[in-house]
Amino acid sequence: MAVLPIIVVGDPILRKRTRRVPTVHDTTVQRLIDDMIETMRTAHGVGLAAPQVGVSLRLAVVGMPEQPVLVLVNPRVLRRSGKRQVEEGCLSIPGYVGLVTRSVRVSVAALDRTGAEYRVLGATGLLAQALEHEIDHLNGILYLDHLVAHDALRRAGVEVADHPVIEEPAPATVGLDG
Ligand code: NI
């Protein structure tokens, strides 16, 4: 396993819609999955999408604290409901966090690394946020596109006195960096 360099905002690959993974039964794809997991862990992120390591494929990993890593191959959102405001970061936008609008509840279908289809139904909290964030990456979307206001971005670790009020307490207290 190898730690890969993470591409930062400004690189056009982050804005490209990705291609489907033709097959998981491929040593290059399997190695990429291993490397993405290693890279996510090393960077202390809760998710990482293939474009962030320079590969324009529909592939992402999500590693929630104390949970097995989810490998999402060709994922799609089945359903989303509700709206909430949560603070979010991204490994490709280092040093910043932003207040964004996300869904309350998200259901996703994907293939795992063996090619078997699975579903994550009714995810909430940080998991729902991470799933939306990583699948956005596969469509060239960054959390910057979901800011509640154009000035809802701030330097990480800097508190802003007049920060917009969060309507619903964010369960994502550990924060999202994907
Ligand atoms: Ni991200």
PDB file of C-alpha atoms and ligand atoms in Angstrom:
ATOM      1  CA  MET A   1       0.000   0.000   0.000  1.00  0.00           C
ATOM      2  CA  ALA A   2       1.153   3.509  -0.757  1.00  0.00           C
ATOM      3  CA  VAL A   3       0.183   6.974   0.344  1.00  0.00           C
ATOM      4  CA  LEU A   4      -0.747   8.973  -2.744  1.00  0.00           C
ATOM      5  CA  PRO A   5      -0.403  12.740  -3.185  1.00  0.00           C
ATOM      6  CA  ILE A   6      -3.754  14.499  -2.744  1.00  0.00           C
ATOM      7  CA  ILE A   7      -4.761  16.911  -5.483  1.00  0.00           C
ATOM      8  CA  VAL A   8      -5.913  20.308  -4.290  1.00  0.00           C
ATOM      9  CA  VAL A   9      -8.567  22.682  -5.543  1.00  0.00           C
ATOM     10  CA  GLY A  10      -7.639  24.452  -8.758  1.00  0.00           C
ATOM     11  CA  ASP A  11      -6.732  21.246 -10.584  1.00  0.00           C
ATOM     12  CA  PRO A  12      -9.356  20.649 -13.309  1.00  0.00           C
ATOM     13  CA  ILE A  13      -9.570  16.911 -12.533  1.00  0.00           C
ATOM     14  CA  LEU A  14     -11.573  17.778  -9.402  1.00  0.00           C
ATOM     15  CA  ARG A  15     -14.217  19.394 -11.627  1.00  0.00           C
ATOM     16  CA  LYS A  16     -14.571  16.529 -14.097  1.00  0.00           C
ATOM     17  CA  ARG A  17     -17.376  14.023 -14.087  1.00  0.00           C
ATOM     18  CA  THR A  18     -15.766  10.623 -13.597  1.00  0.00           C
ATOM     19  CA  ARG A  19     -16.112   7.411 -15.607  1.00  0.00           C
ATOM     20  CA  ARG A  20     -17.655   4.218 -14.273  1.00  0.00           C
ATOM     21  CA  VAL A  21     -15.264   1.542 -13.052  1.00  0.00           C
ATOM     22  CA  PRO A  22     -15.543  -1.120 -15.770  1.00  0.00           C
ATOM     23  CA  THR A  23     -14.616  -3.992 -13.439  1.00  0.00           C
ATOM     24  CA  VAL A  24     -13.265  -4.396  -9.918  1.00  0.00           C
ATOM     25  CA  HIS A  25     -11.531  -7.607 -11.007  1.00  0.00           C
ATOM     26  CA  ASP A  26      -8.440  -5.732 -12.010  1.00  0.00           C
ATOM     27  CA  THR A  27      -5.178  -5.489 -10.079  1.00  0.00           C
ATOM     28  CA  THR A  28      -4.842  -1.774 -10.849  1.00  0.00           C
ATOM     29  CA  VAL A  29      -8.276  -1.053  -9.366  1.00  0.00           C
ATOM     30  CA  GLN A  30      -7.612  -3.249  -6.309  1.00  0.00           C
ATOM     31  CA  ARG A  31      -4.276  -1.535  -5.696  1.00  0.00           C
ATOM     32  CA  LEU A  32      -5.903   1.874  -6.107  1.00  0.00           C
ATOM     33  CA  ILE A  33      -8.509   0.964  -3.462  1.00  0.00           C
ATOM     34  CA  ASP A  34      -5.766  -0.100  -1.032  1.00  0.00           C
ATOM     35  CA  ASP A  35      -3.786   3.056  -1.709  1.00  0.00           C
ATOM     36  CA  MET A  36      -6.842   5.290  -1.289  1.00  0.00           C
ATOM     37  CA  ILE A  37      -7.622   3.699   2.092  1.00  0.00           C
ATOM     38  CA  GLU A  38      -4.019   4.191   3.188  1.00  0.00           C
ATOM     39  CA  THR A  39      -4.010   7.790   1.927  1.00  0.00           C
ATOM     40  CA  MET A  40      -7.313   8.605   3.671  1.00  0.00           C
ATOM     41  CA  ARG A  41      -6.072   7.170   6.965  1.00  0.00           C
ATOM     42  CA  THR A  42      -2.737   8.942   6.773  1.00  0.00           C
ATOM     43  CA  ALA A  43      -4.489  12.248   6.079  1.00  0.00           C
ATOM     44  CA  HIS A  44      -7.008  11.622   8.908  1.00  0.00           C
ATOM     45  CA  GLY A  45      -9.881  12.055   6.497  1.00  0.00           C
ATOM     46  CA  VAL A  46     -13.238  10.293   6.734  1.00  0.00           C
ATOM     47  CA  GLY A  47     -13.469   9.889   2.987  1.00  0.00           C
ATOM     48  CA  LEU A  48     -11.528  10.095  -0.234  1.00  0.00           C
ATOM     49  CA  ALA A  49     -12.625  10.010  -3.867  1.00  0.00           C
ATOM     50  CA  ALA A  50     -10.518   8.788  -6.789  1.00  0.00           C
ATOM     51  CA  PRO A  51     -10.274  12.199  -8.532  1.00  0.00           C
ATOM     52  CA  GLN A  52      -8.522  13.493  -5.399  1.00  0.00           C
ATOM     53  CA  VAL A  53      -5.647  11.161  -6.212  1.00  0.00           C
ATOM     54  CA  GLY A  54      -5.740  11.939  -9.921  1.00  0.00           C
ATOM     55  CA  VAL A  55      -7.927   9.075 -11.142  1.00  0.00           C
ATOM     56  CA  SER A  56     -11.157  10.039 -12.861  1.00  0.00           C
ATOM     57  CA  LEU A  57     -13.187   6.959 -11.915  1.00  0.00           C
ATOM     58  CA  ARG A  58     -16.414   6.489  -9.949  1.00  0.00           C
ATOM     59  CA  LEU A  59     -14.673   5.145  -6.874  1.00  0.00           C
ATOM     60  CA  ALA A  60     -14.535   6.452  -3.303  1.00  0.00           C
ATOM     61  CA  VAL A  61     -13.775   5.230   0.200  1.00  0.00           C
ATOM     62  CA  VAL A  62     -15.441   6.307   3.434  1.00  0.00           C
ATOM     63  CA  GLY A  63     -13.837   5.544   6.775  1.00  0.00           C
ATOM     64  CA  MET A  64     -16.014   6.524   9.693  1.00  0.00           C
ATOM     65  CA  PRO A  65     -14.401   6.499  13.132  1.00  0.00           C
ATOM     66  CA  GLU A  66     -14.538   2.974  14.645  1.00  0.00           C
ATOM     67  CA  GLN A  67     -16.236   1.525  11.558  1.00  0.00           C
ATOM     68  CA  PRO A  68     -15.015  -0.718   8.747  1.00  0.00           C
ATOM     69  CA  VAL A  69     -14.093   1.227   5.620  1.00  0.00           C
ATOM     70  CA  LEU A  70     -16.800   1.421   2.981  1.00  0.00           C
ATOM     71  CA  VAL A  71     -15.530   0.992  -0.564  1.00  0.00           C
ATOM     72  CA  LEU A  72     -17.941   2.654  -2.991  1.00  0.00           C
ATOM     73  CA  VAL A  73     -17.590   1.499  -6.583  1.00  0.00           C
ATOM     74  CA  ASN A  74     -19.958   3.173  -9.054  1.00  0.00           C
ATOM     75  CA  PRO A  75     -22.119   4.490  -6.203  1.00  0.00           C
ATOM     76  CA  ARG A  76     -25.459   6.200  -6.736  1.00  0.00           C
ATOM     77  CA  VAL A  77     -27.742   8.045  -4.404  1.00  0.00           C
ATOM     78  CA  LEU A  78     -31.076   6.238  -4.170  1.00  0.00           C
ATOM     79  CA  ARG A  79     -32.834   8.771  -2.003  1.00  0.00           C
ATOM     80  CA  ARG A  80     -32.176  11.865   0.046  1.00  0.00           C
ATOM     81  CA  SER A  81     -34.481  13.726   2.362  1.00  0.00           C
ATOM     82  CA  GLY A  82     -34.455  16.740   4.633  1.00  0.00           C
ATOM     83  CA  LYS A  83     -32.071  19.668   4.740  1.00  0.00           C
ATOM     84  CA  ARG A  84     -29.585  20.681   7.411  1.00  0.00           C
ATOM     85  CA  GLN A  85     -26.587  22.929   7.758  1.00  0.00           C
ATOM     86  CA  VAL A  86     -23.278  21.374   8.740  1.00  0.00           C
ATOM     87  CA  GLU A  87     -19.672  22.400   8.783  1.00  0.00           C
ATOM     88  CA  GLU A  88     -17.496  20.610   6.265  1.00  0.00           C
ATOM     89  CA  GLY A  89     -13.912  20.294   5.152  1.00  0.00           C
ATOM     90  CA  CYS A  90     -12.182  18.528   2.286  1.00  0.00           C
ATOM     91  CA  LEU A  91      -8.685  17.095   1.972  1.00  0.00           C
ATOM     92  CA  SER A  92      -8.463  18.889  -1.382  1.00  0.00           C
ATOM     93  CA  ILE A  93      -9.244  22.254   0.249  1.00  0.00           C
ATOM     94  CA  PRO A  94      -6.711  22.205   3.078  1.00  0.00           C
ATOM     95  CA  GLY A  95      -6.960  24.740   5.881  1.00  0.00           C
ATOM     96  CA  TYR A  96     -10.592  25.713   5.349  1.00  0.00           C
ATOM     97  CA  VAL A  97     -14.024  24.691   6.523  1.00  0.00           C
ATOM     98  CA  GLY A  98     -17.367  25.872   5.269  1.00  0.00           C
ATOM     99  CA  LEU A  99     -20.972  25.817   6.370  1.00  0.00           C
ATOM    100  CA  VAL A 100     -22.954  23.854   3.809  1.00  0.00           C
ATOM    101  CA  THR A 101     -26.445  22.545   3.199  1.00  0.00           C
ATOM    102  CA  ARG A 102     -26.679  18.759   3.256  1.00  0.00           C
ATOM    103  CA  SER A 103     -29.454  16.175   3.407  1.00  0.00           C
ATOM    104  CA  VAL A 104     -30.614  14.786   6.735  1.00  0.00           C
ATOM    105  CA  ARG A 105     -31.002  11.252   5.435  1.00  0.00           C
ATOM    106  CA  VAL A 106     -29.288   9.555   2.509  1.00  0.00           C
ATOM    107  CA  SER A 107     -29.560   6.096   0.920  1.00  0.00           C
ATOM    108  CA  VAL A 108     -26.884   4.864  -1.459  1.00  0.00           C
ATOM    109  CA  ALA A 109     -26.262   1.793  -3.622  1.00  0.00           C
ATOM    110  CA  ALA A 110     -22.759   0.792  -4.664  1.00  0.00           C
ATOM    111  CA  LEU A 111     -20.563  -2.172  -5.475  1.00  0.00           C
ATOM    112  CA  ASP A 112     -17.989  -3.285  -2.937  1.00  0.00           C
ATOM    113  CA  ARG A 113     -14.454  -4.245  -3.903  1.00  0.00           C
ATOM    114  CA  THR A 114     -15.546  -7.777  -4.782  1.00  0.00           C
ATOM    115  CA  GLY A 115     -18.164  -6.442  -7.204  1.00  0.00           C
ATOM    116  CA  ALA A 116     -21.120  -7.278  -4.964  1.00  0.00           C
ATOM    117  CA  GLU A 117     -23.886  -4.694  -4.778  1.00  0.00           C
ATOM    118  CA  TYR A 118     -24.808  -3.350  -1.348  1.00  0.00           C
ATOM    119  CA  ARG A 119     -26.932  -0.548  -0.008  1.00  0.00           C
ATOM    120  CA  VAL A 120     -26.554   1.909   2.811  1.00  0.00           C
ATOM    121  CA  LEU A 121     -30.135   2.789   3.714  1.00  0.00           C
ATOM    122  CA  GLY A 122     -31.212   5.804   5.736  1.00  0.00           C
ATOM    123  CA  ALA A 123     -27.747   7.006   6.698  1.00  0.00           C
ATOM    124  CA  THR A 124     -27.725  10.097   8.935  1.00  0.00           C
ATOM    125  CA  GLY A 125     -25.161  12.309  10.625  1.00  0.00           C
ATOM    126  CA  LEU A 126     -21.524  12.213   9.571  1.00  0.00           C
ATOM    127  CA  LEU A 127     -22.036   9.112   7.415  1.00  0.00           C
ATOM    128  CA  ALA A 128     -24.780  10.794   5.363  1.00  0.00           C
ATOM    129  CA  GLN A 129     -22.572  13.855   4.975  1.00  0.00           C
ATOM    130  CA  ALA A 130     -19.554  11.798   3.913  1.00  0.00           C
ATOM    131  CA  LEU A 131     -21.572   9.794   1.371  1.00  0.00           C
ATOM    132  CA  GLU A 132     -22.943  12.959  -0.229  1.00  0.00           C
ATOM    133  CA  HIS A 133     -19.530  14.633  -0.155  1.00  0.00           C
ATOM    134  CA  GLU A 134     -17.687  11.723  -1.785  1.00  0.00           C
ATOM    135  CA  ILE A 135     -20.334  11.047  -4.432  1.00  0.00           C
ATOM    136  CA  ASP A 136     -20.271  14.776  -5.233  1.00  0.00           C
ATOM    137  CA  HIS A 137     -16.547  14.437  -5.937  1.00  0.00           C
ATOM    138  CA  LEU A 138     -17.372  11.831  -8.587  1.00  0.00           C
ATOM    139  CA  ASN A 139     -19.554  14.406 -10.325  1.00  0.00           C
ATOM    140  CA  GLY A 140     -17.003  17.211 -10.169  1.00  0.00           C
ATOM    141  CA  ILE A 141     -18.790  18.915  -7.276  1.00  0.00           C
ATOM    142  CA  LEU A 142     -16.988  20.364  -4.247  1.00  0.00           C
ATOM    143  CA  TYR A 143     -18.502  21.452  -0.936  1.00  0.00           C
ATOM    144  CA  LEU A 144     -17.781  25.022  -2.064  1.00  0.00           C
ATOM    145  CA  ASP A 145     -20.806  24.575  -4.332  1.00  0.00           C
ATOM    146  CA  HIS A 146     -23.046  23.948  -1.306  1.00  0.00           C
ATOM    147  CA  LEU A 147     -22.008  26.865   0.931  1.00  0.00           C
ATOM    148  CA  VAL A 148     -25.032  28.418   2.654  1.00  0.00           C
ATOM    149  CA  ALA A 149     -23.663  31.847   1.736  1.00  0.00           C
ATOM    150  CA  HIS A 150     -20.721  33.030  -0.337  1.00  0.00           C
ATOM    151  CA  ASP A 151     -18.924  34.049   2.877  1.00  0.00           C
ATOM    152  CA  ALA A 152     -19.653  30.786   4.724  1.00  0.00           C
ATOM    153  CA  LEU A 153     -16.054  29.658   4.250  1.00  0.00           C
ATOM    154  CA  ARG A 154     -13.446  30.272   6.936  1.00  0.00           C
ATOM    155  CA  ARG A 155      -9.972  29.244   7.941  1.00  0.00           C
ATOM    156  CA  ALA A 156     -10.057  26.012   9.927  1.00  0.00           C
ATOM    157  CA  GLY A 157      -9.582  26.624  13.627  1.00  0.00           C
ATOM    158  CA  VAL A 158     -10.677  30.265  13.418  1.00  0.00           C
ATOM    159  CA  GLU A 159     -13.982  31.037  15.091  1.00  0.00           C
ATOM    160  CA  VAL A 160     -16.090  33.737  13.498  1.00  0.00           C
ATOM    161  CA  ALA A 161     -18.361  35.592  15.905  1.00  0.00           C
ATOM    162  CA  ASP A 162     -21.182  36.194  13.456  1.00  0.00           C
ATOM    163  CA  HIS A 163     -21.075  32.773  11.879  1.00  0.00           C
ATOM    164  CA  PRO A 164     -24.522  31.832  10.548  1.00  0.00           C
ATOM    165  CA  VAL A 165     -26.721  29.986  12.993  1.00  0.00           C
ATOM    166  CA  ILE A 166     -26.881  26.240  12.495  1.00  0.00           C
ATOM    167  CA  GLU A 167     -30.560  25.318  12.357  1.00  0.00           C
ATOM    168  CA  GLU A 168     -30.076  21.797  13.540  1.00  0.00           C
ATOM    169  CA  PRO A 169     -27.210  20.756  15.784  1.00  0.00           C
ATOM    170  CA  ALA A 170     -24.735  18.922  13.592  1.00  0.00           C
ATOM    171  CA  PRO A 171     -24.165  15.326  14.709  1.00  0.00           C
ATOM    172  CA  ALA A 172     -20.870  15.633  12.837  1.00  0.00           C
ATOM    173  CA  THR A 173     -18.983  16.952  15.827  1.00  0.00           C
ATOM    174  CA  VAL A 174     -15.767  15.270  14.779  1.00  0.00           C
ATOM    175  CA  GLY A 175     -16.053  17.152  11.488  1.00  0.00           C
ATOM    176  CA  LEU A 176     -15.763  15.956   7.953  1.00  0.00           C
ATOM    177  CA  ASP A 177     -12.600  15.964   5.959  1.00  0.00           C
ATOM    178  CA  GLY A 178     -13.021  14.078   2.784  1.00  0.00           C
TER     179      GLY A 178
HETATM  180 NI    NI B   1     -13.506  16.112  -0.314  1.00  0.00          NI
END
